[in-house]
CSV table of C-alpha atoms in Angstrom, one decimal:
chain,number,residue,atom,x,y,z
A,1,MET,CA,57.1,-24.0,179.9
A,2,ALA,CA,55.2,-26.9,181.5
A,3,PHE,CA,53.5,-30.1,180.4
A,4,SER,CA,50.0,-31.2,181.1
A,5,PRO,CA,49.3,-34.1,183.5
A,6,ASN,CA,48.8,-36.6,180.5
A,7,ASP,CA,51.8,-35.2,178.6
A,8,THR,CA,49.7,-34.5,175.4
A,9,LYS,CA,50.0,-30.7,175.6
A,10,PHE,CA,52.4,-28.1,176.9
A,11,VAL,CA,52.2,-24.4,177.6
A,12,THR,CA,54.8,-21.7,177.2
A,13,ALA,CA,55.3,-18.2,178.6
A,14,SER,CA,56.9,-15.5,176.5
A,15,ASP,CA,58.1,-11.9,176.7
A,16,ASP,CA,55.3,-10.9,174.5
A,17,ALA,CA,53.0,-11.2,177.6
A,18,THR,CA,51.2,-14.2,176.2
A,19,LEU,CA,50.8,-17.9,177.0
A,20,LYS,CA,50.6,-20.4,174.2
A,21,ILE,CA,49.2,-24.0,174.4
A,22,PHE,CA,50.6,-26.5,171.9
A,23,ASP,CA,49.7,-30.1,171.0
A,24,PHE,CA,52.8,-32.2,171.7
A,25,SER,CA,52.1,-35.0,169.1
A,26,GLY,CA,51.3,-32.6,166.3
A,27,GLY,CA,53.5,-29.7,167.3
A,28,VAL,CA,50.8,-27.2,166.4
A,29,GLU,CA,49.6,-24.2,168.4
A,30,GLU,CA,46.1,-24.7,169.8
A,31,SER,CA,45.4,-21.4,171.7
A,32,THR,CA,46.9,-18.2,172.9
A,33,LEU,CA,46.1,-16.8,176.4
A,34,THR,CA,46.3,-13.0,176.8
A,35,GLY,CA,45.8,-10.9,179.9
A,36,HIS,CA,49.2,-9.9,181.3
A,37,ASN,CA,50.4,-6.3,180.8
A,38,TRP,CA,54.1,-7.2,180.7
A,39,ASP,CA,56.5,-10.1,180.1
A,40,ALA,CA,55.3,-13.5,181.2
A,41,LYS,CA,58.2,-15.0,183.2
A,42,SER,CA,56.8,-18.3,184.5
A,43,VAL,CA,54.0,-20.8,184.0
A,44,ASP,CA,53.0,-24.1,185.5
A,45,TRP,CA,50.3,-26.7,184.9
A,46,HIS,CA,48.3,-28.2,187.8
A,47,PRO,CA,49.4,-31.8,188.5
A,48,SER,CA,45.8,-33.2,188.3
A,49,LYS,CA,43.4,-30.5,187.1
A,50,GLY,CA,42.9,-28.3,184.1
A,51,LEU,CA,44.4,-25.2,185.6
A,52,LEU,CA,47.3,-23.0,184.7
A,53,VAL,CA,49.2,-20.4,186.7
A,54,SER,CA,51.5,-17.7,185.4
A,55,GLY,CA,53.7,-15.0,186.8
A,56,SER,CA,54.6,-11.8,185.0
A,57,LYS,CA,56.7,-8.7,185.2
A,58,ASP,CA,53.5,-6.8,186.0
A,59,HIS,CA,53.7,-8.2,189.6
A,60,GLN,CA,50.5,-10.3,189.0
A,61,VAL,CA,49.8,-14.0,189.4
A,62,LYS,CA,47.0,-15.3,187.1
A,63,LEU,CA,45.1,-18.5,187.1
A,64,TRP,CA,43.8,-19.8,183.7
A,65,ASP,CA,41.4,-22.3,182.2
A,66,PRO,CA,43.4,-24.1,179.5
A,67,ARG,CA,40.2,-25.2,177.7
A,68,THR,CA,38.6,-21.8,177.2
A,69,GLY,CA,41.7,-19.6,177.6
A,70,ARG,CA,39.9,-17.5,180.1
A,71,CYS,CA,41.6,-15.9,183.1
A,72,LEU,CA,39.9,-17.2,186.2
A,73,THR,CA,41.4,-14.9,188.8
A,74,THR,CA,44.4,-12.6,189.6
A,75,LEU,CA,46.4,-12.9,192.8
A,76,HIS,CA,48.1,-9.8,194.2
A,77,GLY,CA,50.7,-9.5,196.8
A,78,HIS,CA,54.1,-9.3,195.1
A,79,LYS,CA,55.7,-5.9,194.7
A,80,ASN,CA,58.1,-6.8,192.0
A,81,THR,CA,58.7,-9.1,189.0
A,82,LEU,CA,57.6,-12.7,189.5
A,83,THR,CA,60.4,-15.2,188.8
A,84,LYS,CA,58.7,-18.6,189.6
A,85,THR,CA,55.2,-20.0,190.0
A,86,LEU,CA,54.8,-23.6,191.0
A,87,PHE,CA,51.9,-25.9,192.2
A,88,GLU,CA,52.5,-28.3,195.0
A,89,PRO,CA,53.0,-31.6,193.2
A,90,ARG,CA,51.2,-34.1,195.5
A,91,ARG,CA,47.9,-32.6,196.6
A,92,GLY,CA,47.8,-29.5,194.4
A,93,GLN,CA,46.1,-27.4,197.0
A,94,LEU,CA,49.0,-24.9,197.5
A,95,LEU,CA,50.7,-22.6,195.1
A,96,ALA,CA,54.2,-21.2,195.7
A,97,THR,CA,55.5,-18.0,194.0
A,98,CYS,CA,58.6,-15.9,194.3
A,99,GLY,CA,59.9,-12.7,192.9
A,100,ARG,CA,62.4,-9.9,193.0
A,101,ASP,CA,60.9,-8.4,196.2
A,102,GLN,CA,63.0,-10.9,198.3
A,103,VAL,CA,59.9,-12.8,199.4
A,104,ALA,CA,58.3,-16.1,198.5
A,105,ARG,CA,54.6,-16.6,199.1
A,106,ILE,CA,52.4,-19.6,199.6
A,107,PHE,CA,48.8,-19.4,198.3
A,108,ASP,CA,46.0,-21.7,199.3
A,109,LEU,CA,43.8,-22.3,196.3
A,110,ARG,CA,40.8,-23.1,198.5
A,111,MET,CA,40.9,-19.7,200.1
A,112,MET,CA,42.4,-17.8,197.1
A,113,ARG,CA,44.8,-15.9,199.4
A,114,ASP,CA,48.4,-16.1,200.6
A,115,ILE,CA,48.8,-17.9,203.9
A,116,CYS,CA,52.6,-17.9,204.3
A,117,LEU,CA,55.4,-15.4,203.7
A,118,LEU,CA,58.9,-17.0,203.3
A,119,ARG,CA,61.5,-14.4,204.4
A,120,GLY,CA,65.2,-14.6,205.0
A,121,HIS,CA,66.7,-13.8,201.6
A,122,GLU,CA,68.7,-10.6,201.4
A,123,LYS,CA,68.4,-10.3,197.6
A,124,GLU,CA,66.0,-11.4,194.9
A,125,VAL,CA,64.5,-14.9,195.1
A,126,SER,CA,65.2,-16.4,191.7
A,127,THR,CA,63.7,-19.9,191.9
A,128,LEU,CA,62.0,-22.4,194.2
A,129,THR,CA,60.9,-26.1,194.2
A,130,TRP,CA,58.7,-28.3,196.3
A,131,HIS,CA,59.9,-31.6,197.8
A,132,PRO,CA,58.3,-34.6,196.0
A,133,SER,CA,57.3,-36.4,199.2
A,134,HIS,CA,57.1,-33.8,202.1
A,135,THR,CA,54.4,-31.3,201.2
A,136,CYS,CA,55.6,-28.9,203.9
A,137,LEU,CA,59.2,-28.7,202.6
A,138,LEU,CA,60.1,-26.0,200.1
A,139,SER,CA,63.6,-24.9,198.8
A,140,THR,CA,64.4,-21.5,197.4
A,141,GLY,CA,67.4,-20.1,195.5
A,142,GLY,CA,68.6,-16.5,195.7
A,143,ASN,CA,70.4,-14.1,193.4
A,144,ASP,CA,73.3,-14.0,195.9
A,145,GLY,CA,74.0,-17.8,195.4
A,146,SER,CA,72.2,-18.9,198.6
A,147,ILE,CA,69.8,-21.9,199.0
A,148,PHE,CA,67.3,-21.9,201.8
A,149,HIS,CA,65.0,-24.7,203.0
A,150,TYR,CA,61.7,-23.9,204.7
A,151,LEU,CA,59.3,-26.0,206.7
A,152,LEU,CA,55.7,-24.7,206.4
A,153,ASN,CA,54.7,-26.2,209.8
A,154,GLU,CA,57.8,-24.7,211.6
A,155,PRO,CA,58.1,-20.9,211.5
A,156,ASN,CA,61.6,-20.9,213.0
A,157,THR,CA,61.1,-17.4,214.3
A,158,PRO,CA,64.5,-15.8,215.2
A,159,HIS,CA,65.1,-14.2,218.6
A,160,ASN,CA,63.7,-10.8,219.4
A,161,THR,CA,61.1,-11.3,216.6
A,162,THR,CA,57.4,-11.6,217.3
A,163,ALA,CA,55.9,-14.9,216.2
A,164,THR,CA,52.9,-14.9,213.9
A,165,VAL,CA,49.9,-17.2,213.9
A,166,PRO,CA,48.8,-19.3,210.9
A,167,PRO,CA,45.5,-18.1,209.3
A,168,TYR,CA,44.0,-21.5,209.9
A,169,ASP,CA,44.3,-21.0,213.7
A,170,SER,CA,42.8,-17.5,213.8
A,171,ALA,CA,39.1,-16.6,214.3
A,172,ASP,CA,38.8,-15.1,210.8
A,173,PRO,CA,41.0,-17.1,208.4
A,174,ALA,CA,39.9,-15.2,205.4
A,175,ASN,CA,41.1,-11.8,206.8
A,176,ALA,CA,43.9,-12.9,209.1
A,177,PRO,CA,47.5,-11.8,208.1
A,178,ALA,CA,49.8,-14.4,206.6
A,179,GLN,CA,52.2,-16.3,208.8
A,180,THR,CA,55.9,-15.4,208.4
A,181,ILE,CA,58.2,-18.4,208.1
A,182,TYR,CA,62.0,-18.3,208.3
A,183,PRO,CA,64.5,-20.8,206.9
A,184,ALA,CA,65.0,-24.1,208.8
A,185,HIS,CA,68.4,-24.5,207.0
A,186,ARG,CA,70.6,-22.1,205.2
A,187,LEU,CA,73.3,-22.7,202.5
A,188,GLN,CA,74.5,-19.1,202.4
A,189,HIS,CA,77.4,-19.8,200.0
A,190,ALA,CA,76.0,-22.5,197.9
A,191,HIS,CA,77.0,-20.8,194.6
A,192,ASP,CA,79.1,-17.9,193.5
A,193,ALA,CA,76.4,-16.5,191.3
A,194,PRO,CA,72.6,-16.4,191.1
A,195,VAL,CA,70.9,-19.7,191.4
A,196,TRP,CA,68.7,-20.1,188.4
A,197,SER,CA,67.2,-23.6,188.8
A,198,LEU,CA,66.4,-26.1,191.6
A,199,ASP,CA,64.9,-29.6,191.4
A,200,TRP,CA,64.6,-32.5,193.7
A,201,HIS,CA,65.3,-36.1,192.8
A,202,PRO,CA,61.9,-38.0,192.4
A,203,LEU,CA,62.8,-40.0,195.5
A,204,GLY,CA,63.6,-36.8,197.4
A,205,HIS,CA,67.1,-37.6,198.7
A,206,ILE,CA,69.1,-35.4,196.4
A,207,LEU,CA,68.6,-31.7,195.5
A,208,ALA,CA,70.2,-30.4,192.2
A,209,SER,CA,71.0,-26.7,191.8
A,210,GLY,CA,72.2,-24.8,188.7
A,211,SER,CA,73.8,-21.4,188.8
A,212,ASN,CA,75.1,-18.7,186.7
A,213,ASP,CA,78.6,-19.6,187.9
A,214,ARG,CA,78.5,-22.5,185.3
A,215,VAL,CA,78.4,-25.1,188.1
A,216,THR,CA,75.8,-27.8,188.9
A,217,ARG,CA,75.8,-29.1,192.4
A,218,PHE,CA,74.1,-32.0,194.1
A,219,TRP,CA,73.1,-31.7,197.8
A,220,THR,CA,72.0,-34.4,200.2
A,221,ARG,CA,71.5,-34.9,204.0
A,222,ALA,CA,74.5,-35.3,206.3
A,223,ARG,CA,75.5,-38.7,207.5
A,224,PRO,CA,74.4,-39.7,211.0
A,225,GLY,CA,76.8,-38.1,213.6
A,226,GLU,CA,78.4,-35.8,211.0
A,227,THR,CA,78.6,-32.2,212.3
A,228,ASP,CA,81.6,-30.8,210.4
A,229,CYS,CA,79.5,-30.4,207.3
A,230,PHE,CA,77.7,-27.4,208.9
A,231,ASN,CA,81.0,-25.5,209.2
A,232,ASP,CA,82.2,-26.1,205.6
A,233,ARG,CA,82.7,-23.4,202.9
A,234,TRP,CA,79.1,-23.7,201.7
A,235,HIS,CA,77.6,-22.7,205.1
A,236,ILE,CA,80.1,-20.2,206.5
A,237,GLY,CA,82.2,-19.2,203.5
A,238,GLU,CA,85.7,-20.0,202.3
A,239,ALA,CA,87.6,-17.6,204.7
A,240,ALA,CA,85.8,-18.8,207.8
A,241,ALA,CA,86.0,-22.5,206.9
A,242,GLU,CA,89.7,-22.2,206.1
A,243,SER,CA,90.3,-20.5,209.5
A,244,GLN,CA,88.5,-23.3,211.3
A,245,GLY,CA,90.3,-26.0,209.4
A,246,THR,CA,87.2,-27.5,207.8
A,247,TRP,CA,88.3,-26.5,204.3
A,248,HIS,CA,91.7,-26.3,202.6
A,249,ARG,CA,92.1,-24.5,199.3
A,250,ARG,CA,94.9,-26.8,198.1
A,251,ALA,CA,93.1,-30.0,199.1
A,252,GLU,CA,89.6,-29.2,197.9
A,253,GLY,CA,90.5,-27.5,194.7
A,254,PHE,CA,92.0,-24.4,193.1
A,255,SER,CA,90.5,-21.2,192.0
A,256,MET,CA,90.1,-20.6,188.3
A,257,ARG,CA,93.2,-18.4,188.2
A,258,ASP,CA,95.3,-21.1,189.8
A,259,GLU,CA,94.0,-23.7,187.3
A,260,GLU,CA,94.9,-21.5,184.3
A,261,GLU,CA,98.4,-20.9,185.7
A,262,LEU,CA,98.9,-24.7,186.1
A,263,GLU,CA,97.7,-25.3,182.6
A,264,ILE,CA,100.1,-22.8,181.2
A,265,GLU,CA,103.0,-24.3,183.2
A,266,ASP,CA,102.2,-27.8,182.1
A,267,GLU,CA,102.1,-26.7,178.4
A,268,ALA,CA,105.5,-25.0,178.9
A,269,ASN,CA,107.0,-28.1,180.4
A,270,GLY,CA,105.6,-30.3,177.6
A,271,LEU,CA,107.4,-28.2,175.0
A,272,VAL,CA,110.8,-28.7,176.7
A,273,ASP,CA,112.4,-32.1,175.9
A,274,GLN,CA,113.7,-32.6,179.5
A,275,THR,CA,112.2,-35.9,180.5
A,276,MET,CA,113.1,-38.1,177.5
A,277,PRO,CA,116.0,-40.6,177.9
A,278,SER,CA,119.2,-40.0,176.1
A,279,ARG,CA,119.2,-41.1,172.5
A,280,GLN,CA,122.0,-43.0,170.9
A,281,SER,CA,123.2,-41.6,167.6
A,282,MET,CA,123.6,-43.9,164.7
A,283,LEU,CA,126.1,-44.1,161.8
A,284,PRO,CA,124.6,-42.8,158.6
A,285,GLY,CA,123.7,-45.7,156.3
A,286,LEU,CA,124.0,-48.5,159.0
A,287,PRO,CA,121.0,-48.6,161.2
A,288,GLY,CA,121.5,-50.0,164.7
A,289,LEU,CA,125.3,-49.4,164.7
A,290,ALA,CA,126.5,-46.7,167.0
A,291,GLN,CA,129.3,-44.3,166.2
A,292,PRO,CA,132.5,-44.7,168.1
A,293,ASN,CA,132.2,-41.2,169.5
A,294,SER,CA,128.5,-40.6,170.1
A,295,LEU,CA,127.3,-37.1,169.4
A,296,ASN,CA,125.4,-35.2,172.1
A,297,ASP,CA,121.6,-35.4,171.9
A,298,GLY,CA,119.1,-32.6,172.3
A,299,THR,CA,118.5,-33.1,176.0
A,300,SER,CA,119.5,-30.6,178.7
A,301,VAL,CA,122.3,-33.1,179.8
A,302,GLY,CA,123.9,-33.6,176.5
A,303,GLY,CA,123.6,-30.1,175.1
A,304,ALA,CA,122.6,-29.2,171.6
A,305,GLN,CA,122.4,-31.7,168.8
A,306,LYS,CA,125.4,-31.6,166.5
A,307,PRO,CA,124.4,-31.9,162.8
A,308,LEU,CA,125.5,-35.0,160.9
A,309,PRO,CA,127.8,-34.5,157.9
A,310,PRO,CA,125.9,-34.4,154.5
A,311,ALA,CA,125.7,-37.6,152.5
A,312,GLY,CA,127.5,-36.0,149.6
A,313,ASN,CA,130.8,-35.7,151.5
A,314,LEU,CA,130.9,-39.4,152.4
A,315,PRO,CA,133.4,-41.6,150.5
A,316,PRO,CA,131.8,-44.2,148.2
A,317,PRO,CA,131.6,-47.7,149.6
A,318,PRO,CA,134.4,-50.1,148.6
A,319,PRO,CA,133.6,-52.6,145.8
A,320,PHE,CA,132.3,-56.0,146.7
A,321,PRO,CA,135.2,-58.5,146.6
A,322,LEU,CA,134.8,-61.4,144.2
A,323,PRO,CA,135.5,-64.9,145.5
A,324,ASP,CA,138.5,-66.9,144.5
A,325,GLY,CA,138.2,-68.3,141.0
A,326,LEU,CA,136.0,-65.4,139.7
A,327,ALA,CA,138.5,-62.6,140.2
A,328,GLY,CA,139.9,-62.8,136.7
A,329,LEU,CA,136.5,-63.1,135.0
A,330,ASP,CA,135.5,-60.4,132.5
A,331,PRO,CA,133.0,-58.0,134.3
A,332,ALA,CA,130.7,-58.0,131.3
A,333,LYS,CA,130.7,-61.8,131.2
A,334,PHE,CA,130.1,-62.0,134.9
A,335,ALA,CA,127.2,-59.6,134.7
A,336,GLU,CA,125.7,-61.6,131.8
A,337,LEU,CA,125.9,-64.8,133.8
A,338,LEU,CA,124.4,-63.2,136.8
A,339,ALA,CA,121.5,-61.6,134.9
A,340,GLY,CA,120.7,-64.8,133.0
A,341,GLY,CA,120.4,-66.8,136.3
A,342,LYS,CA,123.3,-69.1,135.4
A,343,LEU,CA,125.4,-67.8,138.3
A,344,PRO,CA,124.1,-67.2,141.8
A,345,PRO,CA,125.3,-64.3,143.8
A,346,PRO,CA,128.5,-65.0,145.8
A,347,PRO,CA,127.8,-65.8,149.5
A,348,LEU,CA,129.6,-64.4,152.4
A,349,ALA,CA,132.7,-66.0,153.7
A,350,VAL,CA,132.8,-68.1,156.8
A,351,PRO,CA,136.0,-67.7,158.8
A,352,GLY,CA,138.2,-70.8,158.7
A,353,GLN,CA,135.9,-72.6,156.1
A,354,GLY,CA,136.1,-70.4,153.0
A,355,LEU,CA,132.7,-70.3,151.4
A,356,PRO,CA,129.6,-71.8,153.1
A,357,PRO,CA,128.2,-75.0,151.6
A,358,PRO,CA,125.5,-74.6,148.9
A,359,PRO,CA,121.9,-75.6,149.6
A,360,PRO,CA,121.1,-79.3,149.1
A,361,ASN,CA,119.0,-78.7,145.9
A,362,PHE,CA,121.6,-76.5,144.2
A,363,ASP,CA,122.1,-77.4,140.6
A,364,PHE,CA,125.9,-77.5,139.8
A,365,SER,CA,125.2,-77.9,136.1
A,366,LYS,CA,124.5,-74.2,135.8
A,367,PHE,CA,128.2,-73.5,136.4
A,368,PRO,CA,130.4,-73.5,133.4
A,369,PRO,CA,133.0,-76.3,133.3
A,370,GLY,CA,136.0,-75.5,135.6
A,371,MET,CA,134.3,-72.6,137.3
A,372,ILE,CA,133.2,-74.2,140.6
A,373,PRO,CA,134.5,-71.8,143.3
A,374,PRO,CA,137.0,-73.2,145.7
A,375,GLY,CA,135.4,-74.4,149.0
A,376,PHE,CA,132.4,-75.9,147.2
A,377,PRO,CA,132.2,-79.7,147.6
A,378,PRO,CA,132.0,-81.8,144.5
A,379,PRO,CA,128.6,-82.7,143.2
A,380,GLY,CA,126.9,-85.5,145.1
A,381,LEU,CA,128.9,-85.0,148.3
A,382,VAL,CA,126.8,-84.2,151.4
A,383,PRO,CA,128.2,-81.1,153.2
A,384,PRO,CA,129.2,-81.5,156.8
A,385,PRO,CA,127.0,-79.6,159.4
A,386,PRO,CA,128.2,-76.2,160.5
A,387,LEU,CA,130.3,-75.8,163.7
A,388,PRO,CA,128.3,-75.0,166.9
A,389,GLY,CA,128.3,-71.3,167.7
A,390,ALA,CA,129.8,-70.3,164.3
A,391,GLY,CA,128.3,-67.2,162.7
A,392,PHE,CA,129.1,-64.6,160.2
A,393,GLN,CA,131.4,-61.9,161.1
A,394,GLY,CA,131.2,-58.3,160.0
A,395,LEU,CA,127.5,-57.8,160.8
A,396,PRO,CA,126.4,-56.7,164.2
A,397,GLY,CA,124.3,-59.2,166.2
A,398,MET,CA,125.3,-62.1,164.0
A,399,GLY,CA,128.3,-63.4,165.9
A,400,PRO,CA,128.5,-66.6,167.9
A,401,GLY,CA,125.8,-66.9,170.5
A,402,ASP,CA,123.7,-64.1,169.1
A,403,GLY,CA,121.0,-66.3,167.6
A,404,ALA,CA,117.5,-66.4,169.1
A,405,GLY,CA,117.2,-70.1,168.7
A,406,GLY,CA,120.7,-71.3,169.9
A,407,SER,CA,123.6,-72.4,167.7
A,408,GLY,CA,121.3,-73.5,164.8
A,409,ALA,CA,119.7,-70.1,164.5
A,410,GLY,CA,122.7,-67.8,164.1
A,411,SER,CA,121.0,-65.9,161.2
A,412,VAL,CA,118.3,-64.5,163.5
A,413,ARG,CA,119.1,-61.4,165.5
A,414,ARG,CA,118.3,-61.6,169.1
A,415,ARG,CA,116.3,-58.7,170.6
A,416,GLY,CA,116.7,-57.6,174.1
A,417,PRO,CA,113.7,-57.5,176.5
A,418,LEU,CA,111.6,-54.3,176.5
A,419,PRO,CA,111.9,-52.2,179.6
A,420,SER,CA,109.1,-52.4,182.2
A,421,GLN,CA,106.9,-49.3,182.2
A,422,GLN,CA,106.5,-49.6,186.0
A,423,GLU,CA,110.2,-49.7,186.6
A,424,SER,CA,110.7,-46.7,184.3
A,425,LEU,CA,108.1,-44.7,186.1
A,426,LYS,CA,109.7,-45.5,189.5
A,427,GLU,CA,113.0,-44.5,188.1
A,428,GLU,CA,111.6,-41.1,186.9
A,429,GLN,CA,110.0,-40.6,190.3
A,430,ARG,CA,113.3,-41.2,192.1
A,431,LYS,CA,115.0,-38.6,189.8
A,432,GLY,CA,112.2,-36.1,190.6
A,433,LYS,CA,111.2,-35.6,187.0
A,434,TYR,CA,107.7,-37.0,187.4
A,435,ARG,CA,104.9,-34.8,188.6
A,436,PRO,CA,101.6,-36.5,189.6
A,437,VAL,CA,98.3,-35.4,188.2
A,438,ARG,CA,96.5,-32.8,190.3
């Protein structure tokens, strides 16, 4: 398909041998152009005039009037299916066509004849494109994955081949044979499959190519003084470039089979728990407290994980000891006092001090007469401050010096600093367990 110069209409070519012109804003068909005898493979709109060109499987190139739908003329010359027809974008005086006869032709619309034959391809010419700035530069793509660049003002005739004269320089330009032009530059191994599309950047410094090998590549000129690029894999092939040292398979990339094998290997390594650090087993019911004899974890170093004993086989926990003065109390009476809020739960014992002092706003009137536990100061007496470094025994992390805020914060468990990710990565690299990304 191709758009008109003002972008209000576009034309399409179809396998039903017709061309259709559509209005872009309304999306409706305006006219149908018929005249080809087989599939219409290519179409283009003139960059400045009301003129269409189409190429078909019937080996014919036709010029059309988009207003009337009439075929103006038919250009003959190709001996096989046309694959691309394209007007020169700047002046619009030349028309380039290519086909499966391994030849691209340049037509002069002022003379209505072909003036140049672009040879050099060993297989079908699948596409071509004009340079946006240099009207004499044309690039073609072949079915063998090659990309050739032609200069219309330089024939580049190979040795032992007779040079031809341009029709413009002959005595009879209308009947003189077309000039044969050979590639000025060849990318013989640009792709691994047929090149289906070529297009230049609007500034003309980058050429994009799309191929059936599912790869899009971008090409540009070599840097000043750079000569190794003409001996790379794109110009002389992988085997020759590897033998000359200008291309290395392991450095440049891997083949599709190598990449699939690496993916399978990485998935297999990810399923094996080999790189994780050893895990410390815990006592059931007491988080954070390690067993005296740690069980082996599931890593390759520790062996298989031993199952923990079921919870039903564990002995019941011992009863909570009542403080002095409450040991002889009836359990039913004690439960009633505790449920009614008349008796606070007994606190933990402090070594060497009995029970800890009650809070300053504690109401001693809730205790029945004669039931103040031993160790509690009489009502109205201010309790002395706790000893520095004193903590509660029996709980991990709550001993002397374990508080996060010094001696006055003994009830807060101190957490160790988190390990540095950079140090852990360096440690894994030293052990040889870390593989960098390819």
